[in-house]
mmCIF file of C-alpha atoms in Angstrom:
data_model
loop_
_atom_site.group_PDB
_atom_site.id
_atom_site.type_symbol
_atom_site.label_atom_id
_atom_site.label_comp_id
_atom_site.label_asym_id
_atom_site.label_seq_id
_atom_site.Cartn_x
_atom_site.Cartn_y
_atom_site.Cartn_z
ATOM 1 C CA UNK A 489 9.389 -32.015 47.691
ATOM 2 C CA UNK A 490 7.844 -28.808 46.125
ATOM 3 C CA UNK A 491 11.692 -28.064 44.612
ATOM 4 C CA UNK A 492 12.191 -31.567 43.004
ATOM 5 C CA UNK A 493 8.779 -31.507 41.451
ATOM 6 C CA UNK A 494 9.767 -27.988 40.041
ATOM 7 C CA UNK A 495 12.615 -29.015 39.114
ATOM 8 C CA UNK A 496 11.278 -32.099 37.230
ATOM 9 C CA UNK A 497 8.643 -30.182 35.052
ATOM 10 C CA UNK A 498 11.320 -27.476 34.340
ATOM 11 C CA UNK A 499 13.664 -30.060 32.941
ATOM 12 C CA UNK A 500 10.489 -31.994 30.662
ATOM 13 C CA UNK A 501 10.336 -28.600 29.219
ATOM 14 C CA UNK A 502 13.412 -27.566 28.642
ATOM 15 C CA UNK A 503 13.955 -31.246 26.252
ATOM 16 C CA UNK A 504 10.860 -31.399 24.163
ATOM 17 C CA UNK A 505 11.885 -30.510 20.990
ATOM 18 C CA UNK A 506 10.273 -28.974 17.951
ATOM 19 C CA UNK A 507 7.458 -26.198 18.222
ATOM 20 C CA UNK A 508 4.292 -26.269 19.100
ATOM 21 C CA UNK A 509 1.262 -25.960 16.076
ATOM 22 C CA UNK A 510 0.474 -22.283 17.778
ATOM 23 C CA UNK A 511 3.637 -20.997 17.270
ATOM 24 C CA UNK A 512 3.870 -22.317 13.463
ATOM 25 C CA UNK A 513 0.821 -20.600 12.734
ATOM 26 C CA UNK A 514 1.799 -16.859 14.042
ATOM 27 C CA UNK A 515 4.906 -17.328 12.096
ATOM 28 C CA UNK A 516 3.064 -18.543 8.982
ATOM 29 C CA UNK A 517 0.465 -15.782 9.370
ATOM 30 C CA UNK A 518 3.399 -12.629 10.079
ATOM 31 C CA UNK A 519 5.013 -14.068 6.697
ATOM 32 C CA UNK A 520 1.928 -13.380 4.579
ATOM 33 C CA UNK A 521 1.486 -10.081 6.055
ATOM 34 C CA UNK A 522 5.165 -9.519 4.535
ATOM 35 C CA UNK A 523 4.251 -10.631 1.405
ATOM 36 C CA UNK A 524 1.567 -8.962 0.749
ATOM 37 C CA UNK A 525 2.983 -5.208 1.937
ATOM 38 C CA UNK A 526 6.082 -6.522 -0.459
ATOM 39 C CA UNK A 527 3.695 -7.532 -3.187
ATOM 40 C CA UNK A 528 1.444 -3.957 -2.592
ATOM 41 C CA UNK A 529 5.120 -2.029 -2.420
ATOM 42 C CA UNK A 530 6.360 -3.523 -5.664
ATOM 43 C CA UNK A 531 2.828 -3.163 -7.667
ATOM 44 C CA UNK A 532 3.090 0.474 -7.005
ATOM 45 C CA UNK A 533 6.409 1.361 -7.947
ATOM 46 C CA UNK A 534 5.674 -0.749 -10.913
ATOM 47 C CA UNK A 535 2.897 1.392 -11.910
ATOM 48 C CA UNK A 536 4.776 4.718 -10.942
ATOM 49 C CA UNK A 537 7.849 3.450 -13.386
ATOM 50 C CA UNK A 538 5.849 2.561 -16.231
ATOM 51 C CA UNK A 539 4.061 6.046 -15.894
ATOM 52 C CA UNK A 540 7.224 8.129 -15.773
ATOM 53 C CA UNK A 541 8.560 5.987 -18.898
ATOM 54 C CA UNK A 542 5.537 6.687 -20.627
ATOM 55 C CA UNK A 543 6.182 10.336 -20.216
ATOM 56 C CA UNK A 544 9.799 10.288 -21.773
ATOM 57 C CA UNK A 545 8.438 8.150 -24.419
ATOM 58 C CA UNK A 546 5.979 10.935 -24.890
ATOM 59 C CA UNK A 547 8.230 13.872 -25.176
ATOM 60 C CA UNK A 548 10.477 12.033 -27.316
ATOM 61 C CA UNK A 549 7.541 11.469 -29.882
ATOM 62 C CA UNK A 550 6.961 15.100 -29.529
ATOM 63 C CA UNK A 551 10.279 16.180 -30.382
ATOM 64 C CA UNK A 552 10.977 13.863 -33.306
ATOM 65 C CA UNK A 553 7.749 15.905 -34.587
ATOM 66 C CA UNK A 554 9.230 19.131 -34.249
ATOM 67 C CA UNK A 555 12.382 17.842 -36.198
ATOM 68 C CA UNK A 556 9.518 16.748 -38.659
ATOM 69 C CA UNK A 557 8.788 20.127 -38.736
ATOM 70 C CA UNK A 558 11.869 21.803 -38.945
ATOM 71 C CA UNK A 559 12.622 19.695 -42.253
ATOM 72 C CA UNK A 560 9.575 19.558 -43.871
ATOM 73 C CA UNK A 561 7.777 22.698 -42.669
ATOM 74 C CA UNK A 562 4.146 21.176 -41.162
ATOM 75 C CA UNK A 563 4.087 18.684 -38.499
ATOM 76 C CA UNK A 564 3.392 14.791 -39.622
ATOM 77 C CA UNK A 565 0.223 14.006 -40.675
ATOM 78 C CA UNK A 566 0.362 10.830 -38.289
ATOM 79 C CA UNK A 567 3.240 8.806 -36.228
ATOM 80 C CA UNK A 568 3.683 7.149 -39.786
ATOM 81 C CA UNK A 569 5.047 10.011 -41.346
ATOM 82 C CA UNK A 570 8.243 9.385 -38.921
ATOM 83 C CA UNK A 571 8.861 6.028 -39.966
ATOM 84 C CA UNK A 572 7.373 5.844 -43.865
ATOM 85 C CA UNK A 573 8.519 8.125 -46.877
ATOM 86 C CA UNK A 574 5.449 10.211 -47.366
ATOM 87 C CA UNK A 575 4.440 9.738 -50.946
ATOM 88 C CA UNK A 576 5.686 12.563 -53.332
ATOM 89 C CA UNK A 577 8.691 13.153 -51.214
ATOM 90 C CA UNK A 578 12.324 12.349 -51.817
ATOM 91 C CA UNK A 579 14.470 10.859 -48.874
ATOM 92 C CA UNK A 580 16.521 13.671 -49.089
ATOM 93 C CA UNK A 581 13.007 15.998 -48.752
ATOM 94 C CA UNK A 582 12.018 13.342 -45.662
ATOM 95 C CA UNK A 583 15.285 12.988 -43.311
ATOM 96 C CA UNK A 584 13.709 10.208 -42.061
ATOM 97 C CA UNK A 585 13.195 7.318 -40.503
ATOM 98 C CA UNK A 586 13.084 9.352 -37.103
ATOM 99 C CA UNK A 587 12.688 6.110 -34.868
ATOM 100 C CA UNK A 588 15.308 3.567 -34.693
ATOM 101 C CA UNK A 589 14.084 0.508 -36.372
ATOM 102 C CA UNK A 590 11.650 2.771 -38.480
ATOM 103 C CA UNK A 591 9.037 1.488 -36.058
ATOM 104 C CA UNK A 592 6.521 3.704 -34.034
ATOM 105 C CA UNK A 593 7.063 2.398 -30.164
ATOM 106 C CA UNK A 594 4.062 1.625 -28.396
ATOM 107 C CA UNK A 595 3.307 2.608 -24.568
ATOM 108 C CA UNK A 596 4.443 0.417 -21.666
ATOM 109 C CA UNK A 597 1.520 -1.287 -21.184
ATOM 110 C CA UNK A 598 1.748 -2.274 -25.283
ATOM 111 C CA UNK A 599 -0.819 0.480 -26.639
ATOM 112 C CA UNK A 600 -0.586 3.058 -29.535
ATOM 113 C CA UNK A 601 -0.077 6.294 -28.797
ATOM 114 C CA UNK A 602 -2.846 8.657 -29.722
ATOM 115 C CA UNK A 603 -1.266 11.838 -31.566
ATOM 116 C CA UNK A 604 -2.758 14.749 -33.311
ATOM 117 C CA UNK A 605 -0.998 18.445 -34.362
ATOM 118 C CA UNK A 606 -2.241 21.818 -34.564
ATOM 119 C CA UNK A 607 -0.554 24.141 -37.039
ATOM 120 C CA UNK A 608 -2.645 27.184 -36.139
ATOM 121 C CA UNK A 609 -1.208 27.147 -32.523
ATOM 122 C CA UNK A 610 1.837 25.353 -33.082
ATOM 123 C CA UNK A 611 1.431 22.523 -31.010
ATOM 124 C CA UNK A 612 1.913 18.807 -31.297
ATOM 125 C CA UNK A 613 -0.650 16.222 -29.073
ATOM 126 C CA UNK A 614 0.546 12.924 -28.166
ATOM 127 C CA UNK A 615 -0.809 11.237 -24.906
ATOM 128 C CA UNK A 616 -1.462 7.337 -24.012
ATOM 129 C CA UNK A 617 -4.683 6.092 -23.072
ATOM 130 C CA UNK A 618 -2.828 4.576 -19.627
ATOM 131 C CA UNK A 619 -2.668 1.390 -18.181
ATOM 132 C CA UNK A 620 -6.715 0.495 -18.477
ATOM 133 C CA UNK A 621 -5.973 0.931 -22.280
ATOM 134 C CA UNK A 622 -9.508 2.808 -22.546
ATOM 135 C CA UNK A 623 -9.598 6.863 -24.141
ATOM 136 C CA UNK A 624 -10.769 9.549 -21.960
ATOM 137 C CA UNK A 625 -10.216 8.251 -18.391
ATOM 138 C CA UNK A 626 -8.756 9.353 -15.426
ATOM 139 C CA UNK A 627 -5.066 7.487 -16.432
ATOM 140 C CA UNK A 628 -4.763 8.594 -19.354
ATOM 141 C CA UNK A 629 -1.267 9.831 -19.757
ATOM 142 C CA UNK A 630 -0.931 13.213 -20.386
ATOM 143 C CA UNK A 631 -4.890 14.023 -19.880
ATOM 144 C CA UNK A 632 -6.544 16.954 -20.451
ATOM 145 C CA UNK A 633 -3.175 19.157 -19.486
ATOM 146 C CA UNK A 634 -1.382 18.343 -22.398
ATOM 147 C CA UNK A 635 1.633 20.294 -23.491
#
C-alpha cells in the first residue's frame, strides 16, 4: 500500500502544470539584477566614450590653432577666429574657415569649450568643463594638467 500511495502523489506531481508564484518571483527578481549590472555596464562605457571623444575633439581644436598660427603668426584670439574672417584681414591673409561647416563644435555633453593661448610660452589651452557642465571641478576635461 505504501508503493501505490507513492506512486499516486508522484504522478499528481508530475501533471500539474504551470509554475508555482515562488518560482516566478526568483526568476523575476535574477532578471532585474541583470538589468541593472547591464544598465551600470553600459552607463560607464558611455561616460568613458564620451570622455575619450572629448579628448580628440580637444587636440583637434588645438591643432587647427597652431595652423592659425603658422598662417597668421599669433594664435586666435578666440575659437571664432577659426570660423570668422578677423576684421582687417583678407581671406587670402586668414586661410580659413578651419572647421568644417565654419562652426566651432561643442563637447559631447553639448558645452563650449573653454580656450585661452599663451604667446610668451607658446602654448594653446583648450579643456571642457566635463559632463557636470560646471568650471573648475574634478571632470573637467583636461584639468589642471593641460598640455
Amino acid at each position: 500500500m505504501k508503493f501505490k500511495t507513492m506512486v499516486r502523489q508522484a504522478h499528481r506531481r508530475g501533471n500539474r502544470k504551470g509554475f508555482t508564484l515562488l518560482e516566478l518571483l526568483l526568476v523575476m527578481a535574477i532578471l532585474v539584477v541583470l538589468a541593472g549590472l547591464g544598465t551600470v555596464a553600459y552607463t560607464r562605457l558611455g561616460t568613458a566614450s564620451n570622455i575619450k571623444a572629448c579628448k580628440v575633439q580637444i587636440k583637434e581644436i588645438k591643432d587647427l590653432c597652431v595652423a592659425y598660427k603658422l598662417q597668421m603668426q599669433t594664435y586666435p584670439r578666440s575659437l571664432q577666429d577659426l570660423v570668422v574672417l578677423p576684421s582687417g584681414m583678407t581671406q587670402a591673409e586668414w586661410g580659413g574657415p578651419y572647421f568644417r561647416d565654419a562652426k566651432i563644435p561643442k563637447d559631447p555633453w553639448r558645452n563650449e569649450f573653454t580656450y585661452s593661448a599663451n604667446e610668451a610660452q607658446d602654448r594653446v589651452f583648450v579643456s571642457s568643463n566635463g559632463p557636470d557642465g560646471a568650471k573648475g571641478t574634478a571632470d573637467d576635461i583636461p584639468g589642471n594638467n593641460d598640455q
